[in-house]
Structure formats: structure tokens, C-alpha cells
mmCIF file of C-alpha atoms and ligand atoms in Angstrom:
data_model
loop_
_atom_site.group_PDB
_atom_site.id
_atom_site.type_symbol
_atom_site.label_atom_id
_atom_site.label_comp_id
_atom_site.label_asym_id
_atom_site.label_seq_id
_atom_site.Cartn_x
_atom_site.Cartn_y
_atom_site.Cartn_z
ATOM 1 C CA UNK Y 1 -0.661 20.739 -12.233
ATOM 2 C CA UNK Y 2 1.508 19.365 -14.981
ATOM 3 C CA UNK Y 3 1.088 15.788 -16.218
ATOM 4 C CA UNK Y 4 4.310 14.187 -17.422
ATOM 5 C CA UNK Y 5 4.838 10.756 -18.988
ATOM 6 C CA UNK Y 6 8.496 10.771 -20.055
ATOM 7 C CA UNK Y 7 11.119 9.686 -17.502
ATOM 8 C CA UNK Y 8 13.832 12.068 -18.704
ATOM 9 C CA UNK Y 9 11.316 14.906 -18.857
ATOM 10 C CA UNK Y 10 10.248 14.560 -15.211
ATOM 11 C CA UNK Y 11 13.882 14.110 -14.136
ATOM 12 C CA UNK Y 12 14.798 17.403 -15.831
ATOM 13 C CA UNK Y 13 11.826 19.261 -14.307
ATOM 14 C CA UNK Y 14 12.600 18.004 -10.816
ATOM 15 C CA UNK Y 15 16.309 18.731 -11.161
ATOM 16 C CA UNK Y 16 15.367 22.388 -11.728
ATOM 17 C CA UNK Y 17 12.918 22.275 -8.795
ATOM 18 C CA UNK Y 18 15.623 20.956 -6.456
ATOM 19 C CA UNK Y 19 18.231 23.394 -7.764
ATOM 20 C CA UNK Y 20 15.946 26.214 -6.626
ATOM 21 C CA UNK Y 21 16.074 24.795 -3.092
ATOM 22 C CA UNK Y 22 12.555 23.310 -3.009
ATOM 23 C CA UNK Y 23 11.713 20.198 -1.019
ATOM 24 C CA UNK Y 24 9.934 17.426 -2.907
ATOM 25 C CA UNK Y 25 7.272 15.098 -1.489
ATOM 26 C CA UNK Y 26 6.306 12.014 -3.488
ATOM 27 C CA UNK Y 27 3.208 9.788 -3.390
ATOM 28 C CA UNK Y 28 3.388 6.688 -5.612
ATOM 29 C CA UNK Y 29 -0.008 5.145 -6.449
ATOM 30 C CA UNK Y 30 -1.791 2.829 -8.851
ATOM 31 C CA UNK Y 31 -4.632 5.330 -9.236
ATOM 32 C CA UNK Y 32 -8.425 4.995 -8.948
ATOM 33 C CA UNK Y 33 -8.307 7.404 -6.044
ATOM 34 C CA UNK Y 34 -10.194 7.091 -2.773
ATOM 35 C CA UNK Y 35 -9.916 8.812 0.603
ATOM 36 C CA UNK Y 36 -6.799 6.800 1.469
ATOM 37 C CA UNK Y 37 -4.879 8.218 -1.486
ATOM 38 C CA UNK Y 38 -6.199 11.662 -0.653
ATOM 39 C CA UNK Y 39 -4.873 11.461 2.911
ATOM 40 C CA UNK Y 40 -1.367 10.703 1.582
ATOM 41 C CA UNK Y 41 -1.516 13.537 -0.948
ATOM 42 C CA UNK Y 42 -2.838 16.042 1.636
ATOM 43 C CA UNK Y 43 -0.026 15.155 4.044
ATOM 44 C CA UNK Y 44 2.553 15.536 1.265
ATOM 45 C CA UNK Y 45 1.006 18.905 0.344
ATOM 46 C CA UNK Y 46 1.350 20.098 3.967
ATOM 47 C CA UNK Y 47 4.968 19.042 4.322
ATOM 48 C CA UNK Y 48 6.710 19.948 1.034
ATOM 49 C CA UNK Y 49 7.250 22.795 -1.420
ATOM 50 C CA UNK Y 50 6.574 20.593 -4.424
ATOM 51 C CA UNK Y 51 4.297 17.527 -4.535
ATOM 52 C CA UNK Y 52 4.773 14.798 -7.123
ATOM 53 C CA UNK Y 53 2.425 11.851 -7.428
ATOM 54 C CA UNK Y 54 2.632 8.915 -9.790
ATOM 55 C CA UNK Y 55 -0.126 6.778 -11.231
ATOM 56 C CA UNK Y 56 1.178 3.525 -12.616
ATOM 57 C CA UNK Y 57 -0.381 0.048 -12.480
ATOM 58 C CA UNK Y 58 2.818 -1.928 -12.193
ATOM 59 C CA UNK Y 59 2.598 -5.221 -14.108
ATOM 60 C CA UNK Y 60 5.498 -6.901 -12.276
ATOM 61 C CA UNK Y 61 3.656 -6.951 -8.953
ATOM 62 C CA UNK Y 62 0.678 -8.912 -10.305
ATOM 63 C CA UNK Y 63 0.662 -12.703 -10.498
ATOM 64 C CA UNK Y 64 -0.430 -14.451 -13.722
ATOM 65 C CA UNK Y 65 -3.946 -15.132 -12.359
ATOM 66 C CA UNK Y 66 -4.404 -11.726 -10.724
ATOM 67 C CA UNK Y 67 -6.338 -8.624 -11.745
ATOM 68 C CA UNK Y 68 -3.710 -6.655 -13.696
ATOM 69 C CA UNK Y 69 -5.907 -6.399 -16.800
ATOM 70 C CA UNK Y 70 -9.080 -5.494 -14.915
ATOM 71 C CA UNK Y 71 -7.528 -3.201 -12.269
ATOM 72 C CA UNK Y 72 -9.888 -0.174 -12.051
ATOM 73 C CA UNK Y 73 -8.793 3.010 -13.802
ATOM 74 C CA UNK Y 74 -10.148 6.556 -14.112
ATOM 75 C CA UNK Y 75 -7.334 8.884 -15.119
ATOM 76 C CA UNK Y 76 -9.655 11.827 -15.771
ATOM 77 C CA UNK Y 77 -11.175 11.746 -12.278
ATOM 78 C CA UNK Y 78 -7.813 11.041 -10.586
ATOM 79 C CA UNK Y 79 -6.250 13.945 -12.419
ATOM 80 C CA UNK Y 80 -9.018 16.317 -11.257
ATOM 81 C CA UNK Y 81 -8.673 15.133 -7.644
ATOM 82 C CA UNK Y 82 -4.885 15.537 -7.755
ATOM 83 C CA UNK Y 83 -5.169 19.012 -9.226
ATOM 84 C CA UNK Y 84 -7.782 20.037 -6.607
ATOM 85 C CA UNK Y 85 -5.480 18.793 -3.836
ATOM 86 C CA UNK Y 86 -2.673 21.013 -5.095
ATOM 87 C CA UNK Y 87 -0.393 18.433 -6.688
ATOM 88 C CA UNK Y 88 2.339 20.046 -8.816
ATOM 89 C CA UNK Y 89 3.374 17.110 -11.027
ATOM 90 C CA UNK Y 90 1.401 14.011 -11.986
ATOM 91 C CA UNK Y 91 3.791 11.378 -13.349
ATOM 92 C CA UNK Y 92 2.144 8.716 -15.521
ATOM 93 C CA UNK Y 93 4.989 6.620 -16.938
ATOM 94 C CA UNK Y 94 4.595 4.281 -19.858
ATOM 95 C CA UNK Y 95 5.350 0.564 -19.442
ATOM 96 C CA UNK Y 96 7.488 0.529 -22.610
ATOM 97 C CA UNK Y 97 9.804 2.978 -20.904
ATOM 98 C CA UNK Y 98 9.591 1.557 -17.355
ATOM 99 C CA UNK Y 99 10.321 -2.018 -18.478
ATOM 100 C CA UNK Y 100 11.841 -1.926 -21.970
ATOM 101 C CA UNK Y 101 12.394 -5.224 -23.804
ATOM 102 C CA UNK Y 102 15.934 -5.628 -22.480
ATOM 103 C CA UNK Y 103 14.952 -5.029 -18.821
ATOM 104 C CA UNK Y 104 16.809 -7.328 -16.368
ATOM 105 C CA UNK Y 105 17.086 -5.803 -12.887
ATOM 106 C CA UNK Y 106 14.852 -6.560 -9.876
ATOM 107 C CA UNK Y 107 15.087 -5.833 -6.166
ATOM 108 C CA UNK Y 108 14.231 -8.444 -3.588
ATOM 109 C CA UNK Y 109 13.880 -7.790 0.132
ATOM 110 C CA UNK Y 110 14.437 -11.347 1.305
ATOM 111 C CA UNK Y 111 12.459 -13.089 4.040
ATOM 112 C CA UNK Y 112 9.996 -10.217 4.668
ATOM 113 C CA UNK Y 113 8.690 -10.646 1.104
ATOM 114 C CA UNK Y 114 7.860 -14.324 1.555
ATOM 115 C CA UNK Y 115 5.544 -14.139 4.597
ATOM 116 C CA UNK Y 116 1.892 -12.982 4.943
ATOM 117 C CA UNK Y 117 0.748 -11.787 1.477
ATOM 118 C CA UNK Y 118 4.031 -13.022 -0.014
ATOM 119 C CA UNK Y 119 3.077 -16.655 0.615
ATOM 120 C CA UNK Y 120 0.292 -16.666 -1.967
ATOM 121 C CA UNK Y 121 1.791 -13.869 -4.070
ATOM 122 C CA UNK Y 122 5.415 -15.048 -4.377
ATOM 123 C CA UNK Y 123 6.644 -12.374 -6.831
ATOM 124 C CA UNK Y 124 4.458 -9.520 -5.575
ATOM 125 C CA UNK Y 125 6.882 -7.709 -3.279
ATOM 126 C CA UNK Y 126 9.766 -8.130 -5.704
ATOM 127 C CA UNK Y 127 7.636 -6.196 -8.197
ATOM 128 C CA UNK Y 128 6.679 -3.621 -5.571
ATOM 129 C CA UNK Y 129 10.260 -3.073 -4.328
ATOM 130 C CA UNK Y 130 11.529 -2.776 -7.901
ATOM 131 C CA UNK Y 131 8.974 -0.204 -9.043
ATOM 132 C CA UNK Y 132 9.220 1.805 -5.832
ATOM 133 C CA UNK Y 133 13.015 1.977 -6.063
ATOM 134 C CA UNK Y 134 12.800 2.965 -9.748
ATOM 135 C CA UNK Y 135 10.247 5.701 -8.992
ATOM 136 C CA UNK Y 136 12.298 6.979 -6.049
ATOM 137 C CA UNK Y 137 15.386 7.125 -8.262
ATOM 138 C CA UNK Y 138 13.477 9.057 -10.915
ATOM 139 C CA UNK Y 139 11.781 11.521 -8.535
ATOM 140 C CA UNK Y 140 14.515 11.710 -5.853
ATOM 141 C CA UNK Y 141 12.133 13.115 -3.241
ATOM 142 C CA UNK Y 142 12.987 14.310 0.257
ATOM 143 C CA UNK Y 143 9.951 12.461 1.615
ATOM 144 C CA UNK Y 144 7.828 9.602 0.284
ATOM 145 C CA UNK Y 145 4.341 8.771 1.560
ATOM 146 C CA UNK Y 146 2.918 5.269 2.026
ATOM 147 C CA UNK Y 147 -0.223 3.945 3.718
ATOM 148 C CA UNK Y 148 -0.262 1.516 6.634
ATOM 149 C CA UNK Y 149 -3.185 -0.375 5.133
ATOM 150 C CA UNK Y 150 -0.431 -2.076 3.114
ATOM 151 C CA UNK Y 151 1.562 -2.657 6.272
ATOM 152 C CA UNK Y 152 3.871 -5.361 4.928
ATOM 153 C CA UNK Y 153 4.630 -3.193 1.895
ATOM 154 C CA UNK Y 154 5.539 -0.270 4.169
ATOM 155 C CA UNK Y 155 7.970 -2.348 6.246
ATOM 156 C CA UNK Y 156 9.547 -3.885 3.136
ATOM 157 C CA UNK Y 157 10.119 -0.470 1.570
ATOM 158 C CA UNK Y 158 11.508 0.842 4.853
ATOM 159 C CA UNK Y 159 13.941 -2.098 4.973
ATOM 160 C CA UNK Y 160 14.952 -1.614 1.335
ATOM 161 C CA UNK Y 161 15.737 2.078 1.887
ATOM 162 C CA UNK Y 162 17.760 1.250 4.988
ATOM 163 C CA UNK Y 163 19.647 -1.674 3.416
ATOM 164 C CA UNK Y 164 20.410 0.267 0.220
ATOM 165 C CA UNK Y 165 21.390 3.480 2.064
ATOM 166 C CA UNK Y 166 18.809 5.777 0.500
ATOM 167 C CA UNK Y 167 18.353 9.128 2.257
ATOM 168 C CA UNK Y 168 14.621 9.458 1.741
ATOM 169 C CA UNK Y 169 12.312 9.997 4.682
ATOM 170 C CA UNK Y 170 9.375 7.606 4.680
ATOM 171 C CA UNK Y 171 6.106 8.946 6.031
ATOM 172 C CA UNK Y 172 3.510 6.396 7.201
ATOM 173 C CA UNK Y 173 -0.161 7.338 6.915
ATOM 174 C CA UNK Y 174 -2.706 5.487 9.113
ATOM 175 C CA UNK Y 175 -5.384 3.438 7.370
ATOM 176 C CA UNK Y 176 -8.316 5.496 6.133
ATOM 177 C CA UNK Y 177 -11.674 3.724 6.488
ATOM 178 C CA UNK Y 178 -15.097 4.208 4.978
ATOM 179 C CA UNK Y 179 -18.084 4.806 7.282
ATOM 180 C CA UNK Y 180 -18.776 1.065 7.557
ATOM 181 C CA UNK Y 181 -15.208 0.448 8.803
ATOM 182 C CA UNK Y 182 -13.903 -1.135 5.600
ATOM 183 C CA UNK Y 183 -10.391 0.061 4.721
ATOM 184 C CA UNK Y 184 -10.623 2.256 1.626
ATOM 185 C CA UNK Y 185 -9.220 0.370 -1.384
ATOM 186 C CA UNK Y 186 -9.445 0.649 -5.154
ATOM 187 C CA UNK Y 187 -10.399 -3.039 -5.172
ATOM 188 C CA UNK Y 188 -13.553 -2.338 -3.105
ATOM 189 C CA UNK Y 189 -15.047 -1.360 -6.484
ATOM 190 C CA UNK Y 190 -15.254 -5.108 -7.251
ATOM 191 C CA UNK Y 191 -17.619 -5.786 -4.301
ATOM 192 C CA UNK Y 192 -21.358 -6.382 -4.754
ATOM 193 C CA UNK Y 193 -23.743 -4.946 -2.161
ATOM 194 C CA UNK Y 194 -23.872 -8.233 -0.217
ATOM 195 C CA UNK Y 195 -20.129 -8.794 -0.442
ATOM 196 C CA UNK Y 196 -19.458 -5.313 0.880
ATOM 197 C CA UNK Y 197 -21.840 -5.843 3.783
ATOM 198 C CA UNK Y 198 -20.149 -9.107 4.732
ATOM 199 C CA UNK Y 199 -16.646 -7.646 4.261
ATOM 200 C CA UNK Y 200 -17.296 -5.276 7.186
ATOM 201 C CA UNK Y 201 -16.608 -8.303 9.416
ATOM 202 C CA UNK Y 202 -12.856 -8.005 8.719
ATOM 203 C CA UNK Y 203 -12.341 -4.807 10.674
ATOM 204 C CA UNK Y 204 -15.022 -5.776 13.208
ATOM 205 C CA UNK Y 205 -13.110 -8.991 13.903
ATOM 206 C CA UNK Y 206 -9.778 -7.177 14.203
ATOM 207 C CA UNK Y 207 -11.357 -4.664 16.592
ATOM 208 C CA UNK Y 208 -12.850 -7.483 18.684
ATOM 209 C CA UNK Y 209 -9.423 -9.091 18.901
ATOM 210 C CA UNK Y 210 -7.950 -5.838 20.161
ATOM 211 C CA UNK Y 211 -10.706 -5.610 22.763
ATOM 212 C CA UNK Y 212 -10.038 -9.214 23.794
ATOM 213 C CA UNK Y 213 -6.379 -8.286 24.265
ATOM 214 C CA UNK Y 214 -7.385 -5.274 26.366
ATOM 215 C CA UNK Y 215 -9.470 -7.616 28.545
ATOM 216 C CA UNK Y 216 -6.410 -9.829 29.096
ATOM 217 C CA UNK Y 217 -6.131 -12.307 26.186
ATOM 218 C CA UNK Y 218 -2.459 -12.377 25.186
ATOM 219 C CA UNK Y 219 -2.068 -15.620 23.267
ATOM 220 C CA UNK Y 220 -1.845 -15.243 19.487
ATOM 221 C CA UNK Y 221 -3.795 -18.476 18.960
ATOM 222 C CA UNK Y 222 -6.653 -17.219 21.166
ATOM 223 C CA UNK Y 223 -6.806 -13.862 19.362
ATOM 224 C CA UNK Y 224 -6.788 -15.603 15.986
ATOM 225 C CA UNK Y 225 -9.671 -17.803 17.195
ATOM 226 C CA UNK Y 226 -11.693 -14.676 18.118
ATOM 227 C CA UNK Y 227 -11.224 -13.334 14.589
ATOM 228 C CA UNK Y 228 -11.845 -16.648 12.866
ATOM 229 C CA UNK Y 229 -15.136 -17.190 14.703
ATOM 230 C CA UNK Y 230 -16.513 -13.854 13.532
ATOM 231 C CA UNK Y 231 -15.379 -14.257 9.935
ATOM 232 C CA UNK Y 232 -16.593 -17.860 9.688
ATOM 233 C CA UNK Y 233 -20.164 -16.552 10.078
ATOM 234 C CA UNK Y 234 -19.840 -14.676 6.750
ATOM 235 C CA UNK Y 235 -19.895 -17.207 3.903
ATOM 236 C CA UNK Y 236 -18.915 -14.674 1.209
ATOM 237 C CA UNK Y 237 -15.645 -13.955 3.045
ATOM 238 C CA UNK Y 238 -12.930 -16.570 2.395
ATOM 239 C CA UNK Y 239 -10.125 -16.055 4.844
ATOM 240 C CA UNK Y 240 -6.607 -16.411 3.379
ATOM 241 C CA UNK Y 241 -4.574 -15.801 6.540
ATOM 242 C CA UNK Y 242 -4.566 -14.202 9.980
ATOM 243 C CA UNK Y 243 -1.181 -13.624 11.624
ATOM 244 C CA UNK Y 244 -0.078 -12.050 14.859
ATOM 245 C CA UNK Y 245 3.336 -10.557 14.137
ATOM 246 C CA UNK Y 246 6.117 -8.322 15.383
ATOM 247 C CA UNK Y 247 5.219 -5.101 13.600
ATOM 248 C CA UNK Y 248 8.821 -4.139 12.839
ATOM 249 C CA UNK Y 249 10.253 -7.307 11.292
ATOM 250 C CA UNK Y 250 6.976 -9.198 10.569
ATOM 251 C CA UNK Y 251 8.114 -12.283 12.517
ATOM 252 C CA UNK Y 252 5.245 -14.392 13.932
ATOM 253 C CA UNK Y 253 4.521 -14.039 17.660
ATOM 254 C CA UNK Y 254 3.021 -16.592 20.057
ATOM 255 C CA UNK Y 255 2.031 -13.880 22.490
ATOM 256 C CA UNK Y 256 1.268 -10.168 22.114
ATOM 257 C CA UNK Y 257 4.144 -7.808 22.872
ATOM 258 C CA UNK Y 258 2.446 -4.598 23.978
ATOM 259 C CA UNK Y 259 2.800 -1.744 21.422
ATOM 260 C CA UNK Y 260 4.957 -3.955 19.178
ATOM 261 C CA UNK Y 261 2.297 -6.204 17.719
ATOM 262 C CA UNK Y 262 0.226 -6.203 14.570
ATOM 263 C CA UNK Y 263 -2.604 -8.507 13.603
ATOM 264 C CA UNK Y 264 -2.775 -8.736 9.817
ATOM 265 C CA UNK Y 265 -5.236 -10.624 7.636
ATOM 266 C CA UNK Y 266 -6.171 -11.199 4.023
ATOM 267 C CA UNK Y 267 -9.436 -12.506 2.612
ATOM 268 C CA UNK Y 268 -11.025 -13.100 -0.743
ATOM 269 C CA UNK Y 269 -14.491 -11.571 -1.032
ATOM 270 C CA UNK Y 270 -15.946 -12.267 -4.462
ATOM 271 C CA UNK Y 271 -13.440 -10.926 -6.981
ATOM 272 C CA UNK Y 272 -11.728 -8.691 -4.413
ATOM 273 C CA UNK Y 273 -8.703 -9.763 -2.408
ATOM 274 C CA UNK Y 274 -8.833 -7.535 0.681
ATOM 275 C CA UNK Y 275 -6.220 -6.936 3.376
ATOM 276 C CA UNK Y 276 -6.505 -5.219 6.726
ATOM 277 C CA UNK Y 277 -4.592 -4.959 9.980
ATOM 278 C CA UNK Y 278 -4.693 -3.524 13.472
ATOM 279 C CA UNK Y 279 -1.897 -2.470 15.802
ATOM 280 C CA UNK Y 280 -1.983 -3.697 19.373
HETATM 281 P P1 AMP C 301 -2.354 1.871 -4.309
HETATM 282 O O1 AMP C 301 -2.831 2.852 -5.329
HETATM 283 O O2 AMP C 301 -3.414 0.928 -3.833
HETATM 284 O O3 AMP C 301 -1.062 1.203 -4.702
HETATM 285 O O4 AMP C 301 -2.000 2.724 -3.013
HETATM 286 C C1 AMP C 301 -1.127 3.836 -3.077
HETATM 287 C C2 AMP C 301 -0.763 4.236 -1.671
HETATM 288 O O5 AMP C 301 -1.940 4.543 -0.938
HETATM 289 C C3 AMP C 301 -0.044 3.120 -0.898
HETATM 290 O O6 AMP C 301 0.984 3.692 -0.107
HETATM 291 C C4 AMP C 301 -1.139 2.557 -0.032
HETATM 292 O O7 AMP C 301 -0.678 1.977 1.166
HETATM 293 C C5 AMP C 301 -1.941 3.809 0.268
HETATM 294 N N1 AMP C 301 -3.300 3.447 0.660
HETATM 295 C C6 AMP C 301 -4.163 2.648 -0.030
HETATM 296 N N2 AMP C 301 -5.323 2.506 0.665
HETATM 297 C C7 AMP C 301 -5.169 3.207 1.809
HETATM 298 C C8 AMP C 301 -5.996 3.452 2.950
HETATM 299 N N3 AMP C 301 -7.222 2.942 3.049
HETATM 300 N N4 AMP C 301 -5.510 4.217 3.949
HETATM 301 C C9 AMP C 301 -4.256 4.746 3.867
HETATM 302 N N5 AMP C 301 -3.437 4.561 2.821
HETATM 303 C C10 AMP C 301 -3.874 3.804 1.816
#
């Protein structure tokens, strides 16, 4: 595996790779790897000649009171995991080059960026769309891999690629969970023992809602009440939102549309802001 920091250097390398007729799979990440990242990388390894991953904690997607400074990092460990998984190029760009002093251009996927997580994180998806488009332009992959744990992010990126006519195939990877059901996340590192135990209620509540739907409950308000009741019993879990939405365009639904519905939630647990979702 080769680790590359310079933008023009990786562009040159990948130009040569493509000229030789190789397909390129790309996995953008913020590092501090867990099983979720590994699932994306393994899938990319299966499906492409050359695998490129990036590790970059993107400052423009963090709000002023968020955890940009304290976001967990372990480049040495990540690099070993990537190498063991057969990654060809690890791209670790430098902020001075990604956003130089005279940087002015941002991408905004309207409407979809303002709902769910976008309500409390108003500039978050603008930062995400901008960095993802920049990375895709640098790497120019055939396929790019994203996790469905960040469901809203996936749909926003899908919309951006469609609206801006990019010919890159998006590959969605289902949420990888730890043994206790919690969705794997770099931010789980912030949880104390008690917080982690209580945070298991998020997926339990989502699963109960899906079971309630299977037993005949179709109203969004009733399903939200099922979830709320379970989470309210865990005082360390502060619910931010629960929404029942159309999984394609993220519009709110009053009633479940079979196979087209997602229940998404966000909660603050100690220092960790956690998100999770379930398809119905
Ligand atoms: P991050 O480093 O958190 O920005 O995540 C990098 C990629 O990994 C994104 O596409 C995420 O959606 C994906 N990802 C993060 N956690 C999980 C998970 N538990 N299961 C599947 N994909 C995930």
C-alpha cells in the first residue's frame, strides 16, 4: 500500500492506473476504523482492480460547537488495517491543500440537507457534499462506497451525483453493528460503560417499531411513540429526533409505505451524538 498526501501526486498515480485499463474503487472516510469501515473496504476490494481509500477529518462539515478538534484519530492503526485489507492507495490530504486560503466554492444539495440531521447541523451536509465531490474529482473512481448508517448522507450524495451528471456508481453498504446491536461508529469511543449500555436502546427501539409495523401498526405517530417510550426509560440517552420518512427523498410520512420507508433517529449520549435507522 502506498500512502499519498499530495493532490497532484495521487491524480498522476491514478491517471496511470486508469490508462492501464484498471477499475478504481474508492472509500472516503474520516478514519479511526471499525468494522463498518472494514465492510466498505472489503466490498471495494472484491469489486475493483485498484482500491483507494481516503482518511480526512473534514473541518467544513463540523459546526462551531462540535467535535472537530477531539475527533478520534489513529493513523498508524488505520494504515495497518487498510494494508491488511489489500488497499492499494491511502490518500491522506492536507487541509492547507484541500481548503487553501482563497477557497470559495461549496456544493449544496437543497432541501434534503435541511431535514433530519440537517436541522441541528445546518452546514453539515454542505461540508459533506463539498468534500465528497472534491475527493471524487481527485480520485475519479468507477465506484464509490458509502454506508447506510449515514442514510441521509448516502441519499444526498446520490442526488448530487445525479443532479451534477457524474458517472460514478455508488455502492451502499448495510449498517454494520457490534454484538450489542449498536451501529459501529468512531464516535462510540466517547461512550462510558453506562452510556454504551443505555445506547443499546436505540436499535432495540427501532427493531420494536419494525415489529409493531409487522403486527399491523402503520401510523408514523404510533411507531414514533413505540420508540419514544423505550428511549425515555434511559436517562443517559437524550433523543434529538425520530422521523418516519420516504427513504428515497427523505420526505416525512404519516403512514408507512411498505418497502419505501425508513425510520431514522439521532440522540445525544454523553459526548457522543449517535444516529441510527431501520428500513421498513
Ligand atoms: P466516517 O469515517 O464515519 O465518515 O465513515 C466513512 C464511511 O463509512 C461512510 O460511508 C459511513 O457511512 C460508513 N460507515 C460508518 N459506520 C458504518 C457502519 N456502522 N456500517 C456501515 N457503514 C458505516
